[in-house]
Amino acid sequence: MGEWHTTACSLCYVNCGLEVQLDGRAITRVRGDKAHPRSRGYLCQKAQRLTWLGNHGDRLDSPLRRGPDGTYERVDWPTALSEIAERLTAVRDADAAAGRPGSFAYVGGGGQGNHSGGAYGSALMRWMRSDRVFNALSQEKTGDFHVNGEMFGSESCHTAEGVEDCDLLLVIGCNPWMAHGFPNARTVLNTLRNDPDRRMIVIDPRRTETADAADLHLPVRPGTDAYLLAAMIAMILERDGQDDAFLAERTDGFAEVAAVFARVPVDAFVAHTGLGRADVERAVDMVLAARAMTVRVELGVQQGRNSTLNSYLEKLLFLLTGNFGRRGTNNLHTWLAPLWGNSTGGRRSEVTGYRYIGGLLPASTLAEEVLSEHPHRARVVWVESANPANTYGNSAEVEEALRAAELSVVVDVAFTESAAQADYVLPAAAQHEKWEFTLFTFEWPHNVFHVRRPLLDPLPGTLVEAEIYARLFEELGVLPGPEVLAELTEVARTDRGRLLAAAGAVMATHPGLSEIAPVLLYRTLGATLPDGAAAMAPLWAASHRAARTMPRAVRRGLDVDLDGPALGEELFRRILTDPSGTVFSAHEWDEVWELVRRERVRLDLPELLDWLGRLDPAADAPDPEYPFSLVNGQRRTHNANQILRAPAWRRSDPDGALRVREEDLAAVGAAAGDWVAVVTAAGRIVVRAEPDERMRPMQVSLPHGYGMSYPDGHGGRVVDGPRINLITIAADRDPIAGTPHHKDVKVRLEPATADECAAAESARARVREAVAAGA
Ligand SMILES: Nc1nc2c(c(=O)[nH]1)N[C@H]1C(S)=C(S)[C@@H](COP(=O)(O)OP(=O)(O)OC[C@H]3O[C@@H](n4cnc5c(=O)[nH]c(N)nc54)[C@H](O)[C@@H]3O)O[C@H]1N2
Ligand SMILES: Nc1nc2c(c(=O)[nH]1)N[C@H]1C(S)=C(S)[C@@H](COP(=O)(O)OP(=O)(O)OC[C@H]3O[C@@H](n4cnc5c(=O)[nH]c(N)nc54)[C@H](O)[C@@H]3O)O[C@H]1N2
Ligand code: SF4
Ligand SMILES: [Mo]
C-alpha cells in the first residue's frame, strides 16, 4: 500500500478534504479525509478519478506566442515576459498620456479550488491603474451581492445556510444532489428525507434528484420564480405570518414592504407560475410551521429571469419570517479574506453603464467593454484561471474581443478556447503541483480554511502564478533591487513583527510598490516560509487582519489564549501546518449581528420594490419562434465547469446530451439518440438528444462543462460535446447585475441536417478514439 497524502478536491467549490495515493505523476486512489473539519470524509463520484486533473494530454509546458497567421510558437519565459512587459508598459503609458482610466481588464483570477493567483493578478491590475474585474461570480452571484449590500450594509456580507440543523429546507433553483453547493450534500439530503420531523420543499421546473427527496416539489414554469416568491410572501403577510418581534428588534422598512405586497395579485401571479394554488398554500403552511427554515438558492434563480429581484424576494422570505441569526436558519459567515469586495457607492462602467457590484463588472459585458468604440474601452484582456471563450455569454463575441484587444494574455494549465485566441499563453503549474487554497469558505458559526500542500513538483516548463507575476514585475521594473529585497527578507526571517514598518519605508521610496504588496510579500516573507510555501505569503496579512477584527472568534477557533499580533502569527502558523484545514473562526449563533454592517437590516429597497410592482404576467408571453426553455448549463454526474478537459474522465454522458421529454422530441420530428439542432438568434449547435421524463414539458437541458477541444492523437484537435455559449445572447441579462439568463434560454429544436449529423458523428468517433488511446 502506498502512502496517503492529504489534499482537497477542486472540482466544485465545496472543496472536500481528500486523501490520495500517487504513482509517479498519477493519482491512483482517492478517499475522503475524515480529519477535514467540514467534509469529514465525504466525497462524491466526481473526485474519484481526480487523476485527470493536471495529468492529461492537453497540458501546456511552455509559454506560447501567437504569430500573425494565428499559429503558436513556443518561446522561453524571459522572452514571453519581457515582450508582455513592454506591451503592458506601452498601454499604461498611453492611458496616462490620454488621461483615461486604466484600460486593463482582469478576467477570472481563480477557479473552484485555486485562489492564490488572484492576489498577484489583482496587483498587476492595480499597477495598470485599473479596477475592471470580470469573473464567474459576476455571471451568477452579483445580484445576490447587490441585495446583501443594500440589506446588510456591505456586498461582502454573504449568507450561510443552516442545512444541517434546519427543520425546513427550502430549495429554490438548485440541485444539490448533483451540484452540491453545500458540504456533504447527499448525506444532508438523505438525512432530511429520512427524518419525519424535518421537511424539504423544492422549487424547480424539473423533478430533480433533489426533488425526489422532498416533501413537496413545486414544478414552477421556468422564469416565474419572482411571481411565485412574491405570491408566497403576500400570502404569509395576509395571514399575519411575519415575525413581528424580530422585525421590530432587528429591521427597518417593514411597513413599506408590506404596503407593496398588499397589492400583489396573488391569484394571477400563482396562475402564471403554472402551479395550483393549493400546492402554493401548502408550501406557505410549511414555511409558517417551521421552527427553523433555511433557504438554499442557486443558478436556477440567479441565472434566471428577474435574477436580482429573486435574490431580494428569497431574502425577504426568510427575514420576514424571522428565519435569520439562529441555528438552522440563514446567517452570514466570516472570511479569512473576502473573495469579493464592496462597491455600494454605485460606481459604473463608463463603457457599458453597468454598475460595479462586489468590485466586479458583469462577465456578460466583457466583450462589449473591449469591442466598444468608447475612448475608455478595455484594451488589455488578461485571463487567469478562467475560460471565458467557453463560459461567458456568446462565445463568438468573446473570441472576437480577445482578438481585438491590443494585448491578450491567458494564464492557464491547458490550451483552452480562450488561450487559442490570445497573443500570449503562459503555462501555470496545476493545482496539485503547488501550495493552494480556496476562499469559498461559506460556513457559520464555525468557518474552515484549508491550505493544501503540493503533491507533485510543477510540470517542467510551468511556473506557479506567484512566480509568473513576480518575474513579470521584475521585467516591469517595479520591484526594488536585490539588496533591498534581501534586507526585507532578513527582517521577515528574524523579526517579522517589524516587517510591515520596514516594507512601508521601502514603499515610500518606490512608486507603484504599494499597489503590488502581495508580490513584495512573496519575494521577501515568502522566501522565509518552510517547504516552499512562498506563494502563501499574502495569507500572513490576511491572518493578522482576521485576528485583529474578530479576535474572540479566532481564539475560540484555534483554541488558544493569545492576543494581538501573537494571535495573527498563530493563525498563520496553523493554516500553513494543519494538513486537513483549520477552524479559523468560531462564533455563537447570535454573534452573527457583529457581521451585519449596519445597525439593523434594511428591508425596503425602493429599486427592487419598484421592479416587483412592474411584474406583469401578460408581458411575459412565450415566443412562438423559440418555444422551448433551455437550461443551458445543467450540473450532472460528470461535468465540472471547464476544469477537466480529458474526455476520459467522464464515466457517464459522453456526448453531453440534450435532455428532453420524449413527446417534445417527437413533436419536432426527432427521436431518442438523434442529433438535433438547438437554435437561438445567436447561433445553432448540434447535440445528441436523450429522453428525460424529469424535465418539465417544453423545458430542455444541456450540460455545463463540455465543448472543450482536445488533442485527437493525430496532431489535430477535436471538440468534445456541446459548446453551449455559442447560442447564448450576452445582452439577455439582468438589468441590475448583468447576470445572464442561462437557466431560461429561449430556443427552437430542429432535426439536424445530414451534413450536421455526419460532422457530429465524426467528432464523436475521434473523441472516443482518443479516449480508447488513453487520452
Ligand atoms: N456536477 C457538477 N457540480 C457542480 C458544477 C459542475 O459543473 N458540475 N459546478 C459548480 C458551480 S460553479 C455552481 S455555480 C453550482 C451550480 O449549482 P446549481 O445551481 O444547483 O446547478 P444547475 O444545474 O446549473 O441549476 C440548478 C437548477 O435550476 C433549475 N432551473 C432552471 N430554470 C429554473 C427556473 O426558472 N426556476 C427554478 N426555480 N429553477 C430553475 C434547473 O432545473 C436545475 O435543476 O454547481 C457547482 N457544482
Ligand atoms: N451557459 C452557461 N455558462 C456558464 C454557466 C452555466 O451554467 N451556463 N455557469 C457559469 C458558472 S456558475 C461558472 S462558476 C463559470 C465557470 O467558468 P470559468 O470562470 O471560466 O471557470 P472554469 O470553467 O472553472 O475554468 C477554469 C479554468 O482554469 C484552468 N485552471 C485549472 N487549474 C488552474 C490553475 O491552477 N491555474 C490556472 N492559471 N488555471 C487553472 C482550467 O484549465 C480552466 O481553463 O461558468 C459560467 N458559465
Ligand atoms: S462535492 Fe465537490 S469538492 Fe466534494 S468531492 Fe464532489 S466535486 Fe469534489
Ligand atoms: Mo459557479
mmCIF file of N, CA and C in Angstrom, residues 241-329:
data_model
loop_
_atom_site.group_PDB
_atom_site.id
_atom_site.type_symbol
_atom_site.label_atom_id
_atom_site.label_comp_id
_atom_site.label_asym_id
_atom_site.label_seq_id
_atom_site.Cartn_x
_atom_site.Cartn_y
_atom_site.Cartn_z
ATOM 1 N N GLY A 241 -48.308 36.167 9.106
ATOM 2 C CA GLY A 241 -47.297 35.158 9.437
ATOM 3 C C GLY A 241 -45.914 35.736 9.679
ATOM 4 N N GLN A 242 -45.773 37.067 9.585
ATOM 5 C CA GLN A 242 -44.442 37.651 9.802
ATOM 6 C C GLN A 242 -44.059 37.547 11.279
ATOM 7 N N ASP A 243 -42.756 37.619 11.539
ATOM 8 C CA ASP A 243 -42.243 37.544 12.911
ATOM 9 C C ASP A 243 -42.109 38.981 13.428
ATOM 10 N N ASP A 244 -43.185 39.475 14.060
ATOM 11 C CA ASP A 244 -43.217 40.892 14.445
ATOM 12 C C ASP A 244 -42.093 41.257 15.403
ATOM 13 N N ALA A 245 -41.792 40.365 16.345
ATOM 14 C CA ALA A 245 -40.762 40.697 17.336
ATOM 15 C C ALA A 245 -39.412 40.864 16.657
ATOM 16 N N PHE A 246 -39.082 39.925 15.767
ATOM 17 C CA PHE A 246 -37.810 40.002 15.034
ATOM 18 C C PHE A 246 -37.769 41.272 14.180
ATOM 19 N N LEU A 247 -38.862 41.552 13.494
ATOM 20 C CA LEU A 247 -38.879 42.719 12.598
ATOM 21 C C LEU A 247 -38.672 44.002 13.397
ATOM 22 N N ALA A 248 -39.327 44.093 14.556
ATOM 23 C CA ALA A 248 -39.205 45.313 15.362
ATOM 24 C C ALA A 248 -37.801 45.454 15.928
ATOM 25 N N GLU A 249 -37.239 44.330 16.375
ATOM 26 C CA GLU A 249 -35.941 44.413 17.038
ATOM 27 C C GLU A 249 -34.789 44.633 16.062
ATOM 28 N N ARG A 250 -34.898 44.038 14.863
ATOM 29 C CA ARG A 250 -33.708 43.945 14.017
ATOM 30 C C ARG A 250 -33.801 44.625 12.657
ATOM 31 N N THR A 251 -34.972 45.058 12.242
ATOM 32 C CA THR A 251 -35.089 45.507 10.848
ATOM 33 C C THR A 251 -35.781 46.862 10.745
ATOM 34 N N ASP A 252 -35.597 47.490 9.588
ATOM 35 C CA ASP A 252 -36.315 48.718 9.243
ATOM 36 C C ASP A 252 -37.046 48.509 7.925
ATOM 37 N N GLY A 253 -38.156 49.190 7.775
ATOM 38 C CA GLY A 253 -38.816 49.258 6.460
ATOM 39 C C GLY A 253 -39.923 48.252 6.241
ATOM 40 N N PHE A 254 -40.337 47.550 7.305
ATOM 41 C CA PHE A 254 -41.372 46.531 7.090
ATOM 42 C C PHE A 254 -42.670 47.134 6.555
ATOM 43 N N ALA A 255 -43.056 48.288 7.063
ATOM 44 C CA ALA A 255 -44.348 48.870 6.646
ATOM 45 C C ALA A 255 -44.354 49.146 5.144
ATOM 46 N N GLU A 256 -43.242 49.679 4.631
ATOM 47 C CA GLU A 256 -43.150 49.974 3.196
ATOM 48 C C GLU A 256 -43.245 48.687 2.375
ATOM 49 N N VAL A 257 -42.569 47.661 2.858
ATOM 50 C CA VAL A 257 -42.597 46.380 2.151
ATOM 51 C C VAL A 257 -44.019 45.815 2.168
ATOM 52 N N ALA A 258 -44.633 45.825 3.332
ATOM 53 C CA ALA A 258 -45.980 45.251 3.462
ATOM 54 C C ALA A 258 -46.957 45.966 2.541
ATOM 55 N N ALA A 259 -46.789 47.273 2.400
ATOM 56 C CA ALA A 259 -47.712 48.031 1.548
ATOM 57 C C ALA A 259 -47.613 47.559 0.101
ATOM 58 N N VAL A 260 -46.411 47.275 -0.359
ATOM 59 C CA VAL A 260 -46.250 46.814 -1.748
ATOM 60 C C VAL A 260 -46.833 45.408 -1.908
ATOM 61 N N PHE A 261 -46.567 44.532 -0.939
ATOM 62 C CA PHE A 261 -47.075 43.157 -1.068
ATOM 63 C C PHE A 261 -48.596 43.093 -0.956
ATOM 64 N N ALA A 262 -49.179 44.067 -0.290
ATOM 65 C CA ALA A 262 -50.646 44.074 -0.207
ATOM 66 C C ALA A 262 -51.261 44.253 -1.592
ATOM 67 N N ARG A 263 -50.490 44.779 -2.528
ATOM 68 C CA ARG A 263 -51.015 44.996 -3.885
ATOM 69 C C ARG A 263 -50.672 43.856 -4.845
ATOM 70 N N VAL A 264 -49.982 42.829 -4.376
ATOM 71 C CA VAL A 264 -49.623 41.716 -5.272
ATOM 72 C C VAL A 264 -50.893 40.930 -5.636
ATOM 73 N N PRO A 265 -51.176 40.763 -6.936
ATOM 74 C CA PRO A 265 -52.361 39.989 -7.351
ATOM 75 C C PRO A 265 -52.074 38.492 -7.229
ATOM 76 N N VAL A 266 -52.290 37.963 -6.048
ATOM 77 C CA VAL A 266 -51.819 36.617 -5.727
ATOM 78 C C VAL A 266 -52.322 35.576 -6.726
ATOM 79 N N ASP A 267 -53.596 35.589 -7.039
ATOM 80 C CA ASP A 267 -54.118 34.537 -7.928
ATOM 81 C C ASP A 267 -53.512 34.614 -9.323
ATOM 82 N N ALA A 268 -53.394 35.830 -9.826
ATOM 83 C CA ALA A 268 -52.819 35.986 -11.173
ATOM 84 C C ALA A 268 -51.358 35.545 -11.175
ATOM 85 N N PHE A 269 -50.639 35.886 -10.122
ATOM 86 C CA PHE A 269 -49.219 35.503 -10.051
ATOM 87 C C PHE A 269 -49.093 33.983 -9.949
ATOM 88 N N VAL A 270 -49.893 33.364 -9.097
ATOM 89 C CA VAL A 270 -49.815 31.901 -8.948
ATOM 90 C C VAL A 270 -50.169 31.238 -10.270
ATOM 91 N N ALA A 271 -51.194 31.731 -10.938
ATOM 92 C CA ALA A 271 -51.599 31.134 -12.224
ATOM 93 C C ALA A 271 -50.433 31.212 -13.213
ATOM 94 N N HIS A 272 -49.694 32.309 -13.168
ATOM 95 C CA HIS A 272 -48.593 32.495 -14.117
ATOM 96 C C HIS A 272 -47.455 31.495 -13.893
ATOM 97 N N THR A 273 -47.318 30.994 -12.681
ATOM 98 C CA THR A 273 -46.244 30.035 -12.393
ATOM 99 C C THR A 273 -46.571 28.630 -12.884
ATOM 100 N N GLY A 274 -47.836 28.422 -13.271
ATOM 101 C CA GLY A 274 -48.236 27.096 -13.718
ATOM 102 C C GLY A 274 -48.529 26.145 -12.564
ATOM 103 N N LEU A 275 -48.485 26.631 -11.333
ATOM 104 C CA LEU A 275 -48.741 25.772 -10.167
ATOM 105 C C LEU A 275 -50.181 25.946 -9.703
ATOM 106 N N GLY A 276 -50.668 24.981 -8.947
ATOM 107 C CA GLY A 276 -52.003 25.108 -8.367
ATOM 108 C C GLY A 276 -51.931 25.897 -7.063
ATOM 109 N N ARG A 277 -52.983 26.663 -6.780
ATOM 110 C CA ARG A 277 -52.996 27.474 -5.555
ATOM 111 C C ARG A 277 -52.839 26.595 -4.308
ATOM 112 N N ALA A 278 -53.444 25.393 -4.351
ATOM 113 C CA ALA A 278 -53.399 24.528 -3.161
ATOM 114 C C ALA A 278 -51.959 24.131 -2.825
ATOM 115 N N ASP A 279 -51.155 23.861 -3.870
ATOM 116 C CA ASP A 279 -49.753 23.486 -3.619
ATOM 117 C C ASP A 279 -48.966 24.654 -3.030
ATOM 118 N N VAL A 280 -49.254 25.855 -3.537
ATOM 119 C CA VAL A 280 -48.541 27.019 -3.017
ATOM 120 C C VAL A 280 -48.971 27.269 -1.564
ATOM 121 N N GLU A 281 -50.274 27.106 -1.290
ATOM 122 C CA GLU A 281 -50.755 27.231 0.096
ATOM 123 C C GLU A 281 -50.025 26.240 1.003
ATOM 124 N N ARG A 282 -49.842 25.035 0.474
ATOM 125 C CA ARG A 282 -49.177 24.014 1.290
ATOM 126 C C ARG A 282 -47.743 24.421 1.603
ATOM 127 N N ALA A 283 -47.081 24.994 0.602
ATOM 128 C CA ALA A 283 -45.717 25.470 0.847
ATOM 129 C C ALA A 283 -45.735 26.555 1.922
ATOM 130 N N VAL A 284 -46.700 27.470 1.828
ATOM 131 C CA VAL A 284 -46.794 28.554 2.821
ATOM 132 C C VAL A 284 -47.068 27.964 4.209
ATOM 133 N N ASP A 285 -47.946 26.970 4.283
ATOM 134 C CA ASP A 285 -48.203 26.307 5.575
ATOM 135 C C ASP A 285 -46.898 25.770 6.163
ATOM 136 N N MET A 286 -46.097 25.139 5.300
ATOM 137 C CA MET A 286 -44.851 24.532 5.784
ATOM 138 C C MET A 286 -43.867 25.603 6.255
ATOM 139 N N VAL A 287 -43.814 26.713 5.537
ATOM 140 C CA VAL A 287 -42.920 27.807 5.955
ATOM 141 C C VAL A 287 -43.379 28.329 7.322
ATOM 142 N N LEU A 288 -44.680 28.523 7.480
ATOM 143 C CA LEU A 288 -45.182 29.093 8.742
ATOM 144 C C LEU A 288 -45.049 28.115 9.904
ATOM 145 N N ALA A 289 -45.056 26.831 9.591
ATOM 146 C CA ALA A 289 -44.945 25.834 10.668
ATOM 147 C C ALA A 289 -43.499 25.599 11.079
ATOM 148 N N ALA A 290 -42.558 26.070 10.254
ATOM 149 C CA ALA A 290 -41.150 25.741 10.514
ATOM 150 C C ALA A 290 -40.651 26.457 11.756
ATOM 151 N N ARG A 291 -39.856 25.735 12.515
ATOM 152 C CA ARG A 291 -39.167 26.327 13.659
ATOM 153 C C ARG A 291 -37.913 27.041 13.175
ATOM 154 N N ALA A 292 -37.225 26.396 12.240
ATOM 155 C CA ALA A 292 -36.003 26.982 11.687
ATOM 156 C C ALA A 292 -35.934 26.612 10.209
ATOM 157 N N MET A 293 -36.203 27.602 9.367
ATOM 158 C CA MET A 293 -36.145 27.378 7.916
ATOM 159 C C MET A 293 -34.824 27.901 7.383
ATOM 160 N N THR A 294 -34.242 27.146 6.451
ATOM 161 C CA THR A 294 -33.096 27.650 5.678
ATOM 162 C C THR A 294 -33.492 27.684 4.217
ATOM 163 N N VAL A 295 -33.195 28.794 3.563
ATOM 164 C CA VAL A 295 -33.437 28.912 2.131
ATOM 165 C C VAL A 295 -32.120 28.695 1.406
ATOM 166 N N ARG A 296 -32.147 27.801 0.437
ATOM 167 C CA ARG A 296 -30.947 27.499 -0.346
ATOM 168 C C ARG A 296 -31.271 27.794 -1.823
ATOM 169 N N VAL A 297 -30.558 28.721 -2.423
ATOM 170 C CA VAL A 297 -30.821 29.089 -3.827
ATOM 171 C C VAL A 297 -29.543 28.932 -4.626
ATOM 172 N N GLU A 298 -29.710 28.792 -5.925
ATOM 173 C CA GLU A 298 -28.537 28.969 -6.765
ATOM 174 C C GLU A 298 -28.957 29.331 -8.179
ATOM 175 N N LEU A 299 -28.298 28.736 -9.171
ATOM 176 C CA LEU A 299 -28.365 29.295 -10.514
ATOM 177 C C LEU A 299 -29.765 29.321 -11.131
ATOM 178 N N GLY A 300 -30.624 28.376 -10.740
ATOM 179 C CA GLY A 300 -31.976 28.362 -11.320
ATOM 180 C C GLY A 300 -32.687 29.696 -11.158
ATOM 181 N N VAL A 301 -32.408 30.394 -10.062
ATOM 182 C CA VAL A 301 -32.970 31.739 -9.891
ATOM 183 C C VAL A 301 -31.936 32.842 -10.136
ATOM 184 N N GLN A 302 -30.666 32.570 -9.828
ATOM 185 C CA GLN A 302 -29.664 33.631 -10.007
ATOM 186 C C GLN A 302 -29.320 33.833 -11.478
ATOM 187 N N GLN A 303 -29.384 32.744 -12.269
ATOM 188 C CA GLN A 303 -29.213 32.873 -13.718
ATOM 189 C C GLN A 303 -30.565 32.675 -14.392
ATOM 190 N N GLY A 304 -31.612 33.107 -13.708
ATOM 191 C CA GLY A 304 -32.956 33.011 -14.265
ATOM 192 C C GLY A 304 -33.516 34.405 -14.495
ATOM 193 N N ARG A 305 -34.717 34.455 -15.004
ATOM 194 C CA ARG A 305 -35.374 35.768 -15.214
ATOM 195 C C ARG A 305 -35.532 36.469 -13.867
ATOM 196 N N ASN A 306 -35.447 37.775 -13.858
ATOM 197 C CA ASN A 306 -35.620 38.581 -12.640
ATOM 198 C C ASN A 306 -34.600 38.212 -11.560
ATOM 199 N N SER A 307 -33.381 37.963 -11.998
ATOM 200 C CA SER A 307 -32.366 37.426 -11.088
ATOM 201 C C SER A 307 -32.195 38.248 -9.799
ATOM 202 N N THR A 308 -31.924 39.541 -9.932
ATOM 203 C CA THR A 308 -31.677 40.329 -8.717
ATOM 204 C C THR A 308 -32.942 40.441 -7.877
ATOM 205 N N LEU A 309 -34.076 40.522 -8.549
ATOM 206 C CA LEU A 309 -35.339 40.557 -7.793
ATOM 207 C C LEU A 309 -35.545 39.233 -7.043
ATOM 208 N N ASN A 310 -35.208 38.109 -7.686
ATOM 209 C CA ASN A 310 -35.312 36.821 -6.999
ATOM 210 C C ASN A 310 -34.473 36.819 -5.716
ATOM 211 N N SER A 311 -33.260 37.385 -5.829
ATOM 212 C CA SER A 311 -32.375 37.401 -4.650
ATOM 213 C C SER A 311 -33.003 38.218 -3.525
ATOM 214 N N TYR A 312 -33.668 39.291 -3.897
ATOM 215 C CA TYR A 312 -34.344 40.128 -2.889
ATOM 216 C C TYR A 312 -35.511 39.364 -2.253
ATOM 217 N N LEU A 313 -36.319 38.739 -3.075
ATOM 218 C CA LEU A 313 -37.518 38.063 -2.555
ATOM 219 C C LEU A 313 -37.147 36.871 -1.668
ATOM 220 N N GLU A 314 -36.130 36.160 -2.084
ATOM 221 C CA GLU A 314 -35.682 34.993 -1.320
ATOM 222 C C GLU A 314 -35.246 35.445 0.084
ATOM 223 N N LYS A 315 -34.566 36.580 0.141
ATOM 224 C CA LYS A 315 -34.101 37.085 1.442
ATOM 225 C C LYS A 315 -35.265 37.642 2.264
ATOM 226 N N LEU A 316 -36.192 38.313 1.573
ATOM 227 C CA LEU A 316 -37.368 38.791 2.314
ATOM 228 C C LEU A 316 -38.104 37.619 2.946
ATOM 229 N N LEU A 317 -38.187 36.518 2.196
ATOM 230 C CA LEU A 317 -38.931 35.359 2.699
ATOM 231 C C LEU A 317 -38.346 34.886 4.036
ATOM 232 N N PHE A 318 -37.023 34.786 4.127
ATOM 233 C CA PHE A 318 -36.502 34.297 5.419
ATOM 234 C C PHE A 318 -36.444 35.396 6.480
ATOM 235 N N LEU A 319 -36.257 36.641 6.032
ATOM 236 C CA LEU A 319 -36.177 37.717 7.029
ATOM 237 C C LEU A 319 -37.555 38.038 7.612
ATOM 238 N N LEU A 320 -38.575 38.124 6.762
ATOM 239 C CA LEU A 320 -39.909 38.482 7.271
ATOM 240 C C LEU A 320 -40.419 37.428 8.252
ATOM 241 N N THR A 321 -40.002 36.179 8.040
ATOM 242 C CA THR A 321 -40.467 35.111 8.931
ATOM 243 C C THR A 321 -39.483 34.877 10.085
ATOM 244 N N GLY A 322 -38.488 35.761 10.213
ATOM 245 C CA GLY A 322 -37.575 35.666 11.358
ATOM 246 C C GLY A 322 -36.626 34.495 11.283
ATOM 247 N N ASN A 323 -36.412 33.974 10.073
ATOM 248 C CA ASN A 323 -35.501 32.836 9.939
ATOM 249 C C ASN A 323 -34.104 33.321 9.607
ATOM 250 N N PHE A 324 -33.523 34.036 10.549
ATOM 251 C CA PHE A 324 -32.167 34.565 10.377
ATOM 252 C C PHE A 324 -31.531 34.704 11.744
ATOM 253 N N GLY A 325 -30.243 34.357 11.811
ATOM 254 C CA GLY A 325 -29.494 34.617 13.037
ATOM 255 C C GLY A 325 -29.696 33.575 14.116
ATOM 256 N N ARG A 326 -30.216 32.419 13.730
ATOM 257 C CA ARG A 326 -30.412 31.344 14.709
ATOM 258 C C ARG A 326 -29.888 30.048 14.109
ATOM 259 N N ARG A 327 -29.733 29.046 14.962
ATOM 260 C CA ARG A 327 -29.353 27.714 14.485
ATOM 261 C C ARG A 327 -30.397 27.216 13.470
ATOM 262 N N GLY A 328 -29.921 26.722 12.357
ATOM 263 C CA GLY A 328 -30.829 26.119 11.385
ATOM 264 C C GLY A 328 -31.458 27.101 10.412
ATOM 265 N N THR A 329 -31.165 28.383 10.571
ATOM 266 C CA THR A 329 -31.710 29.376 9.639
ATOM 267 C C THR A 329 -30.582 29.891 8.746
#
